[in-house]
Amino acid sequence: MDIIGKSHNKTTIISSLFWRLMEGGGTQGIQFIIQIVLARLLLPEQFGTIAIVMVFIHVAQVFVQSGFGTALIQKKNVDEEDFSSIFYLSLMIAAVLYSLIFLISPAIASFYSMPVLIPVLRILSLILFTGAFNSIQYSFVSRNLQFKKLFKSSLGAMFISGVLGVAAAYNGLGIWALVIQQLTNQISISVIMWFTIEWRPKLVFSLAKVKDLFTFGWKLLASSLLNVFYLEIRTLFIGRLYSSSALGFYNRGEQFPKLIVNNINGSIDAVMLPTLSALQDDRKRAKEMMRRSIVTSSFLIFPMMIGLAVVAEPLVILILTDKWIPAVPFLQMFSISYALMPIHTANLQAINAMGRSDIFLKLEVIKKLIGLTILAVSLPFGVYAIAMVQVLSGIISTFINAYPNKQILNYSYKEQLTDIMPSFYISMIMGSIVYSMNYLNIAEWQILVIQVFAGTVIYIGLAKIFKNESYGYLLETVRQLILEKRKASV
């Protein structure tokens, strides 16, 4: 029996996107505030140390959470046996990986000459077990587009963990404040989701079901492993070759654009995969949906990233204090890199939704080989050079990701560029005007307020003047949502 319906109309999709944006925006907003407070209370080197720890946890999480979860969303028909089998498998994998991390933590601490890594790794790695549970619940939510429930769970968990983490930092617990914040967040969301999501694991396990999902999922798992290793290897090199302070500045520069983009892009991404998967047999409609994803997310993300890059210095000084000024160049470079994320994910999700995880894996291998080659060349030239080549690698990856969809969905390079350039042009005009305001001879907070207000007005004004398609589409979408809400309340 198929326990999930995958036929979603436009109203359902728009409503789901709204709640996914609310979930991402709410949690990321609280996380943003928490990280600002923690950055003011803690030292850059403490953030650098926790970044090293998270590399090993992120790699382990790939085995626990990636591949099978996406396979559960993508598969046309799933039942209780599918979900329960993957749940128990994920728990077993989490137990094995936690044991491994527990055993090798002394060697990792010795390699980095940081004894504190031993207890931090052993305690923070407990989130692997909650991750196993959350990944299955998230697959259920995504398949049913029940993002309103995810919104409540995520927001509550972030609030609880934020209060505990900030309290720990204020009381002088140092790096343990970061451990407490992350660990309690995962535990809280697991507990809340248990009471808000209907799915419960059954006492069933089918090896045949696992093998069937593994056929699709192993390629995504391998792709995710390559991606995480590729992204985190910079952290390992910087922490080893340079200093934990340099790593702290690097990661803090990445934090702000990452928070913004992961919210908007992740929201669209979460809704698009199940929606596109339901359109596997209608390539024309799938292309239209993918195009809408790229155009809309680019319209939202381009101005934010360009704006973030031009206000980087007053922003860092105002909210993080002068001790974080070395993070400004990283913030600017990562803003450029993350601006390309909507194009990456839309192309990759389309490939996954069409059931071509084999192509997805090949793309990941090609991109990572190119990226690692560029990274190896940059290592001797310092941390800023490492960040610069990451931007270059992102640009190259954009063209690689888009290539298969020329055949799969008949969506060419020219069409994709045509779709994103209008938003790019008006974002650049807005960014140039806003950047000139950095030379105003007034207080940093005054500059930032003027820049944010002026940037918003200028971008919306230009979008209206040039009759930007996405601007009109978003206005119409908001009107439809309001109308639907009014009809529902009558």
Coordinates of C-alpha atoms in Angstrom, one line a residue:
M1 CA 0.0 0.0 0.0
D2 CA 1.4 3.4 -1.0
I3 CA 1.3 5.6 2.2
I4 CA 2.2 8.8 0.5
G5 CA 0.4 10.7 -2.2
K6 CA 2.6 12.4 -4.8
S7 CA 0.1 14.4 -6.8
H8 CA 0.4 18.0 -5.8
N9 CA -1.6 20.9 -7.3
K10 CA -0.3 24.5 -7.7
T11 CA -2.0 25.7 -4.5
T12 CA -0.5 22.8 -2.5
I13 CA 3.0 23.6 -3.9
I14 CA 2.8 27.3 -3.2
S15 CA 1.5 26.7 0.3
S16 CA 4.3 24.2 1.0
L17 CA 6.9 26.6 -0.4
F18 CA 5.5 29.3 1.9
W19 CA 5.8 27.1 5.0
R20 CA 9.2 25.8 4.0
L21 CA 10.4 29.4 3.6
M22 CA 8.8 30.2 7.0
E23 CA 10.6 27.1 8.6
G24 CA 13.9 28.0 7.0
G25 CA 13.5 31.8 7.7
G26 CA 12.4 31.3 11.3
T27 CA 15.1 28.9 12.2
Q28 CA 17.8 30.6 10.3
G29 CA 16.7 34.0 11.7
I30 CA 17.0 32.6 15.3
Q31 CA 20.2 30.9 14.4
F32 CA 21.6 34.1 13.0
I33 CA 20.9 36.0 16.2
I34 CA 22.3 33.1 18.3
Q35 CA 25.5 33.1 16.2
I36 CA 25.9 36.9 16.6
V37 CA 25.6 36.7 20.4
L38 CA 28.0 33.7 20.5
A39 CA 30.5 35.4 18.3
R40 CA 30.5 38.4 20.6
L41 CA 31.0 36.2 23.7
L42 CA 33.5 33.7 22.3
L43 CA 36.8 33.8 20.5
P44 CA 37.5 33.1 16.8
E45 CA 39.8 30.1 17.7
Q46 CA 36.9 28.5 19.6
F47 CA 34.8 28.6 16.4
G48 CA 37.7 27.3 14.5
T49 CA 38.1 24.3 16.8
I50 CA 34.4 23.4 16.6
A51 CA 34.7 23.6 12.8
I52 CA 37.3 20.9 12.8
V53 CA 35.1 18.7 14.9
M54 CA 32.1 19.2 12.6
V55 CA 34.1 18.0 9.6
F56 CA 34.2 14.4 11.0
I57 CA 30.6 14.6 12.1
H58 CA 29.4 15.9 8.7
V59 CA 31.2 13.1 6.9
A60 CA 29.5 10.5 9.3
Q61 CA 26.1 12.2 8.8
V62 CA 26.4 11.5 5.0
F63 CA 26.3 7.8 5.7
V64 CA 23.4 8.1 8.2
Q65 CA 21.2 10.7 6.4
S66 CA 22.1 10.9 2.7
G67 CA 21.0 8.8 -0.3
F68 CA 18.2 6.7 1.3
G69 CA 16.2 9.8 2.5
T70 CA 16.2 11.2 -1.0
A71 CA 15.4 7.8 -2.4
L72 CA 12.3 7.6 -0.2
I73 CA 11.1 11.0 -1.6
Q74 CA 11.9 10.2 -5.2
K75 CA 10.4 6.7 -5.4
K76 CA 7.0 6.6 -7.0
N77 CA 5.4 4.3 -4.5
V78 CA 6.6 3.7 -0.9
D79 CA 5.0 1.9 2.1
E80 CA 5.5 1.5 5.8
E81 CA 8.0 -1.3 5.1
D82 CA 10.2 1.1 3.1
F83 CA 10.3 3.8 5.8
S84 CA 10.8 1.4 8.7
S85 CA 13.5 -0.6 7.0
I86 CA 15.5 2.6 6.2
F87 CA 15.0 3.9 9.7
Y88 CA 16.5 0.8 11.4
L89 CA 19.3 0.7 8.9
S90 CA 20.1 4.3 9.6
L91 CA 20.3 3.7 13.3
M92 CA 22.6 0.7 12.8
I93 CA 24.9 2.9 10.6
A94 CA 24.9 5.6 13.3
A95 CA 25.9 3.2 16.0
V96 CA 28.8 1.9 13.9
L97 CA 30.1 5.3 13.0
Y98 CA 29.7 6.7 16.5
S99 CA 31.9 3.8 17.8
L100 CA 34.5 4.6 15.1
I101 CA 34.6 8.3 16.0
F102 CA 34.8 7.4 19.7
L103 CA 37.9 5.2 19.0
I104 CA 39.8 7.5 16.7
S105 CA 39.2 10.8 18.5
P106 CA 42.5 10.6 20.4
A107 CA 44.4 10.3 17.1
I108 CA 42.5 13.2 15.6
A109 CA 43.3 15.3 18.7
S110 CA 47.0 14.4 18.4
F111 CA 47.1 15.3 14.7
Y112 CA 45.9 18.8 15.4
S113 CA 47.6 19.1 18.8
M114 CA 44.2 19.9 20.4
P115 CA 43.5 17.6 23.4
V116 CA 40.0 19.2 23.8
L117 CA 39.0 17.5 20.5
I118 CA 38.7 14.1 22.3
P119 CA 35.7 14.9 24.6
V120 CA 34.1 17.3 22.2
L121 CA 34.1 14.8 19.3
R122 CA 32.8 12.0 21.6
I123 CA 29.9 14.1 22.9
L124 CA 28.9 16.0 19.8
S125 CA 28.9 12.8 17.7
L126 CA 25.8 11.7 19.6
I127 CA 23.8 13.8 17.1
L128 CA 24.3 11.0 14.6
F129 CA 21.5 9.1 16.4
T130 CA 19.1 11.9 16.3
G131 CA 20.1 12.5 12.7
A132 CA 19.0 9.0 11.8
F133 CA 15.6 9.6 13.2
N134 CA 15.2 13.1 11.8
S135 CA 16.2 12.1 8.3
I136 CA 13.3 9.6 8.0
Q137 CA 10.8 12.0 9.5
Y138 CA 12.0 14.7 7.1
S139 CA 11.5 12.4 4.1
F140 CA 7.9 11.8 5.3
V141 CA 7.3 15.5 5.6
S142 CA 8.8 16.3 2.2
R143 CA 6.8 13.6 0.4
N144 CA 3.6 14.8 1.9
L145 CA 4.6 18.5 1.7
Q146 CA 3.8 19.0 5.4
F147 CA 6.2 21.8 6.0
K148 CA 4.0 23.6 8.4
K149 CA 4.7 20.9 10.9
L150 CA 8.4 21.1 10.2
F151 CA 8.2 24.8 10.8
K152 CA 6.9 24.4 14.3
S153 CA 9.4 21.7 15.2
S154 CA 12.4 23.5 13.9
L155 CA 11.5 26.8 15.4
G156 CA 10.9 25.3 18.9
A157 CA 14.1 23.4 18.8
M158 CA 16.2 26.4 17.7
F159 CA 14.7 28.5 20.4
I160 CA 15.5 25.9 23.2
S161 CA 19.0 25.2 22.0
G162 CA 19.7 29.0 21.5
V163 CA 18.8 29.9 25.0
L164 CA 20.9 27.0 26.4
G165 CA 23.9 27.8 24.2
V166 CA 24.0 31.5 24.9
A167 CA 23.5 30.9 28.7
A168 CA 26.5 28.5 28.6
A169 CA 28.7 31.1 26.7
Y170 CA 27.7 33.9 29.1
N171 CA 28.7 31.7 32.0
G172 CA 32.2 31.1 30.6
L173 CA 31.9 27.6 29.2
G174 CA 33.7 28.5 26.0
I175 CA 33.7 25.9 23.3
W176 CA 31.2 23.8 25.3
A177 CA 28.6 26.5 24.7
L178 CA 28.8 25.6 21.0
V179 CA 28.6 21.9 21.8
I180 CA 25.5 22.4 24.0
Q181 CA 23.8 24.6 21.4
Q182 CA 24.2 22.1 18.5
L183 CA 23.5 18.9 20.6
T184 CA 20.3 20.3 22.3
N185 CA 19.1 21.5 18.9
Q186 CA 19.1 18.0 17.4
I187 CA 17.7 16.4 20.5
S188 CA 14.9 19.0 20.8
I189 CA 13.8 18.7 17.1
S190 CA 13.7 14.9 17.4
V191 CA 11.5 15.1 20.5
I192 CA 9.1 17.7 19.0
M193 CA 8.9 15.9 15.7
W194 CA 7.9 12.7 17.5
F195 CA 4.8 14.5 18.7
T196 CA 4.0 16.5 15.6
I197 CA 4.7 14.0 12.7
E198 CA 2.3 11.1 12.3
W199 CA 4.8 8.5 11.1
R200 CA 6.1 5.9 13.6
P201 CA 8.5 3.1 12.8
K202 CA 7.0 -0.4 12.6
L203 CA 8.6 -3.6 13.8
V204 CA 9.4 -4.6 10.2
F205 CA 12.6 -4.8 8.2
S206 CA 12.9 -5.8 4.6
L207 CA 16.3 -6.4 3.0
A208 CA 14.6 -6.4 -0.4
K209 CA 13.2 -2.9 0.2
V210 CA 16.7 -1.7 1.3
K211 CA 18.3 -3.2 -1.8
D212 CA 15.6 -1.5 -4.0
L213 CA 16.2 1.9 -2.5
F214 CA 19.9 1.4 -2.4
T215 CA 19.9 1.0 -6.2
F216 CA 19.0 4.7 -6.4
G217 CA 20.3 5.9 -3.0
W218 CA 23.9 4.7 -3.2
K219 CA 24.8 7.0 -6.0
L220 CA 23.4 10.0 -4.1
L221 CA 25.2 8.8 -1.0
A222 CA 28.4 8.6 -2.9
S223 CA 27.8 12.0 -4.4
S224 CA 27.0 13.5 -1.0
L225 CA 30.1 12.0 0.4
L226 CA 32.2 13.5 -2.3
N227 CA 30.6 16.8 -1.9
V228 CA 31.0 16.9 1.9
F229 CA 34.6 15.8 1.7
Y230 CA 35.3 18.4 -1.0
L231 CA 33.8 21.2 1.0
E232 CA 35.2 20.2 4.4
I233 CA 38.7 19.4 3.2
R234 CA 39.4 23.1 3.2
T235 CA 38.6 23.2 6.9
L236 CA 41.0 20.3 7.6
F237 CA 43.9 22.0 5.7
I238 CA 43.3 25.4 7.1
G239 CA 43.1 24.0 10.7
R240 CA 46.3 22.0 10.2
L241 CA 48.5 24.4 8.0
Y242 CA 47.4 27.7 9.5
S243 CA 45.6 28.4 12.8
S244 CA 42.2 27.8 14.4
S245 CA 41.8 31.6 14.4
A246 CA 42.2 31.8 10.6
L247 CA 39.7 28.9 10.4
G248 CA 37.3 30.9 12.6
F249 CA 37.5 33.9 10.3
Y250 CA 37.1 31.7 7.2
N251 CA 34.0 30.0 8.6
R252 CA 32.4 33.1 10.0
G253 CA 32.8 34.8 6.6
E254 CA 30.9 31.8 5.1
Q255 CA 28.2 31.8 7.7
F256 CA 26.1 34.8 6.7
P257 CA 25.7 34.0 2.9
K258 CA 25.2 30.4 3.8
L259 CA 22.4 31.1 6.2
I260 CA 20.5 33.3 3.7
V261 CA 21.0 31.0 0.7
N262 CA 20.3 27.8 2.5
N263 CA 17.0 29.2 3.7
I264 CA 15.7 30.4 0.3
N265 CA 17.3 27.9 -1.9
G266 CA 16.7 25.0 0.5
S267 CA 13.0 25.9 0.7
I268 CA 12.6 25.8 -3.1
D269 CA 14.8 22.7 -3.3
A270 CA 12.7 20.8 -0.7
V271 CA 9.5 21.5 -2.6
M272 CA 10.9 20.9 -6.1
L273 CA 12.3 17.4 -5.6
P274 CA 8.9 15.7 -4.8
T275 CA 7.1 18.0 -7.3
L276 CA 9.5 17.2 -10.1
S277 CA 9.6 13.6 -9.2
A278 CA 5.8 13.5 -9.7
L279 CA 6.4 14.9 -13.2
Q280 CA 8.9 12.3 -14.4
D281 CA 6.7 11.3 -17.3
D282 CA 5.9 14.9 -18.4
R283 CA 9.3 16.5 -19.4
K284 CA 7.7 19.7 -20.7
R285 CA 6.0 20.5 -17.4
A286 CA 9.2 19.4 -15.5
K287 CA 11.2 21.9 -17.5
E288 CA 8.7 24.7 -16.8
M289 CA 8.9 23.9 -13.1
M290 CA 12.7 23.8 -13.1
R291 CA 12.9 27.1 -15.0
R292 CA 10.5 28.7 -12.5
S293 CA 12.8 27.5 -9.7
I294 CA 15.9 29.1 -11.3
V295 CA 14.3 32.3 -12.3
T296 CA 12.5 32.9 -8.9
S297 CA 15.4 31.9 -6.7
S298 CA 17.9 34.0 -8.7
F299 CA 15.6 37.0 -8.4
L300 CA 15.7 36.6 -4.6
I301 CA 19.2 35.5 -4.0
F302 CA 21.3 37.7 -6.4
P303 CA 20.4 41.0 -4.8
M304 CA 20.9 39.5 -1.3
M305 CA 24.4 38.2 -2.1
I306 CA 25.6 41.2 -4.0
G307 CA 24.1 43.4 -1.3
L308 CA 25.8 41.4 1.4
A309 CA 29.2 41.6 -0.3
V310 CA 29.0 45.4 -0.6
V311 CA 28.0 46.0 3.0
A312 CA 30.3 43.4 4.5
E313 CA 32.6 45.7 6.4
P314 CA 30.1 47.9 8.3
L315 CA 28.0 44.7 8.9
V316 CA 30.9 42.8 10.5
I317 CA 32.0 45.8 12.6
L318 CA 28.5 46.5 13.8
I319 CA 27.3 43.0 14.7
L320 CA 30.4 41.0 15.4
T321 CA 32.8 43.8 16.7
D322 CA 36.3 44.7 15.4
K323 CA 37.9 41.4 16.4
W324 CA 36.1 39.8 13.4
I325 CA 37.3 42.3 10.7
P326 CA 39.6 39.7 9.1
A327 CA 36.4 37.8 8.1
V328 CA 35.3 40.7 5.8
P329 CA 37.1 39.4 2.6
F330 CA 35.8 35.9 3.2
L331 CA 32.3 37.2 3.6
Q332 CA 32.6 39.1 0.2
M333 CA 34.0 36.1 -1.6
F334 CA 31.5 33.6 -0.2
S335 CA 28.7 35.9 -1.1
I336 CA 29.7 35.7 -4.8
S337 CA 30.1 31.9 -4.6
Y338 CA 26.7 31.3 -2.9
A339 CA 24.9 33.6 -5.4
L340 CA 25.3 30.7 -7.9
M341 CA 23.7 28.1 -5.6
P342 CA 20.1 28.4 -7.1
I343 CA 21.5 27.3 -10.5
H344 CA 23.4 24.4 -9.0
T345 CA 20.6 22.9 -7.1
A346 CA 17.8 23.4 -9.7
N347 CA 19.9 21.6 -12.3
L348 CA 20.9 18.8 -9.9
Q349 CA 17.4 18.3 -8.5
A350 CA 16.0 18.0 -12.0
I351 CA 18.5 15.3 -12.7
N352 CA 17.6 13.4 -9.5
A353 CA 13.9 13.8 -10.0
M354 CA 14.2 12.3 -13.4
G355 CA 15.8 9.2 -11.8
R356 CA 19.3 9.9 -13.2
S357 CA 21.3 9.6 -10.1
D358 CA 24.0 7.9 -12.2
I359 CA 24.6 11.2 -14.0
F360 CA 24.4 13.1 -10.7
L361 CA 27.3 11.0 -9.4
K362 CA 29.4 11.4 -12.6
L363 CA 29.0 15.2 -12.3
E364 CA 30.1 15.2 -8.7
V365 CA 33.3 13.2 -9.5
I366 CA 34.2 15.6 -12.4
K367 CA 33.5 18.7 -10.3
K368 CA 35.5 17.5 -7.3
L369 CA 38.5 16.4 -9.4
I370 CA 38.6 19.9 -10.9
G371 CA 38.0 21.6 -7.6
L372 CA 40.7 19.6 -5.7
T373 CA 43.2 20.3 -8.4
I374 CA 42.5 24.1 -8.1
L375 CA 42.6 23.8 -4.3
A376 CA 46.0 22.0 -4.3
V377 CA 47.5 24.9 -6.3
S378 CA 46.1 27.5 -3.9
L379 CA 47.2 25.9 -0.6
P380 CA 50.7 27.5 -0.4
F381 CA 49.3 31.0 -1.0
G382 CA 47.3 31.4 2.1
V383 CA 43.7 31.2 3.4
Y384 CA 42.4 34.1 1.2
A385 CA 43.7 32.3 -1.9
I386 CA 41.8 29.1 -0.8
A387 CA 38.6 31.1 -0.6
M388 CA 39.2 32.8 -4.0
V389 CA 39.6 29.5 -5.8
Q390 CA 36.4 28.2 -4.3
V391 CA 34.6 31.0 -6.1
L392 CA 36.3 30.0 -9.4
S393 CA 35.4 26.4 -8.8
G394 CA 31.7 27.4 -8.2
I395 CA 31.6 29.2 -11.6
I396 CA 33.0 26.1 -13.4
S397 CA 30.6 23.8 -11.6
T398 CA 27.6 25.9 -12.7
F399 CA 28.3 25.0 -16.3
I400 CA 29.0 21.4 -15.5
N401 CA 25.7 21.0 -13.6
A402 CA 23.7 22.5 -16.4
Y403 CA 25.1 20.4 -19.2
P404 CA 23.0 17.2 -18.8
N405 CA 19.7 19.1 -18.8
K406 CA 20.4 20.2 -22.3
Q407 CA 19.4 16.6 -23.2
I408 CA 17.2 15.5 -20.3
L409 CA 14.8 18.5 -20.3
N410 CA 16.0 20.4 -23.4
Y411 CA 17.0 23.3 -21.2
S412 CA 20.1 24.8 -22.8
Y413 CA 22.9 27.1 -21.5
K414 CA 21.5 30.0 -23.5
E415 CA 18.0 29.6 -22.0
Q416 CA 19.4 29.4 -18.5
L417 CA 21.5 32.5 -18.9
T418 CA 18.6 34.3 -20.5
D419 CA 16.5 33.4 -17.5
I420 CA 18.9 34.6 -14.8
M421 CA 20.6 37.7 -16.5
P422 CA 17.7 40.2 -15.9
S423 CA 18.0 39.7 -12.1
F424 CA 21.8 39.7 -12.3
Y425 CA 21.8 43.1 -14.2
I426 CA 19.6 44.9 -11.8
S427 CA 21.4 43.4 -8.8
M428 CA 24.7 44.7 -10.1
I429 CA 23.3 48.2 -10.6
M430 CA 21.8 48.2 -7.1
G431 CA 25.1 46.8 -5.7
S432 CA 27.2 49.6 -7.3
I433 CA 25.0 52.3 -5.9
V434 CA 24.9 50.8 -2.4
Y435 CA 28.7 50.2 -2.3
S436 CA 29.4 53.9 -3.0
M437 CA 27.6 54.6 0.3
N438 CA 30.5 53.0 2.2
Y439 CA 32.3 56.3 1.8
L440 CA 29.8 58.3 3.8
N441 CA 31.4 60.1 6.7
I442 CA 28.9 58.8 9.3
A443 CA 28.6 56.0 11.9
E444 CA 28.8 52.4 10.8
W445 CA 25.3 51.7 12.0
Q446 CA 23.9 54.6 10.0
I447 CA 25.7 53.5 6.9
L448 CA 24.3 50.0 7.2
V449 CA 20.7 51.2 7.8
I450 CA 20.9 53.6 4.8
Q451 CA 22.5 50.8 2.6
V452 CA 19.8 48.2 3.4
F453 CA 16.9 50.6 2.9
A454 CA 18.3 52.1 -0.3
G455 CA 19.3 48.7 -1.7
T456 CA 15.8 47.3 -1.2
V457 CA 14.1 50.3 -2.7
I458 CA 16.4 50.5 -5.7
Y459 CA 16.1 46.8 -6.5
I460 CA 12.3 46.7 -6.3
G461 CA 12.1 49.9 -8.2
L462 CA 14.4 48.6 -11.0
A463 CA 12.5 45.3 -11.1
K464 CA 9.3 47.3 -11.6
I465 CA 10.7 49.7 -14.2
F466 CA 12.2 46.9 -16.3
K467 CA 9.1 44.7 -15.8
N468 CA 11.1 41.8 -14.4
E469 CA 9.2 38.5 -14.9
S470 CA 9.9 37.2 -11.4
Y471 CA 8.8 40.3 -9.7
G472 CA 5.4 40.0 -11.4
Y473 CA 5.2 36.3 -10.7
L474 CA 5.9 36.7 -7.0
L475 CA 3.4 39.5 -6.7
E476 CA 0.7 37.3 -8.3
T477 CA 1.7 34.4 -6.2
V478 CA 1.3 36.5 -3.0
R479 CA -2.1 37.6 -4.2
Q480 CA -3.2 34.0 -4.8
L481 CA -2.0 32.9 -1.4
I482 CA -4.0 35.8 0.3
L483 CA -7.0 34.9 -1.8
E484 CA -6.8 31.2 -0.9
K485 CA -6.4 32.0 2.8
R486 CA -9.5 34.3 2.6
K487 CA -11.5 31.6 0.8
A488 CA -10.5 29.0 3.4
S489 CA -11.5 31.2 6.3
V490 CA -15.0 31.8 4.8

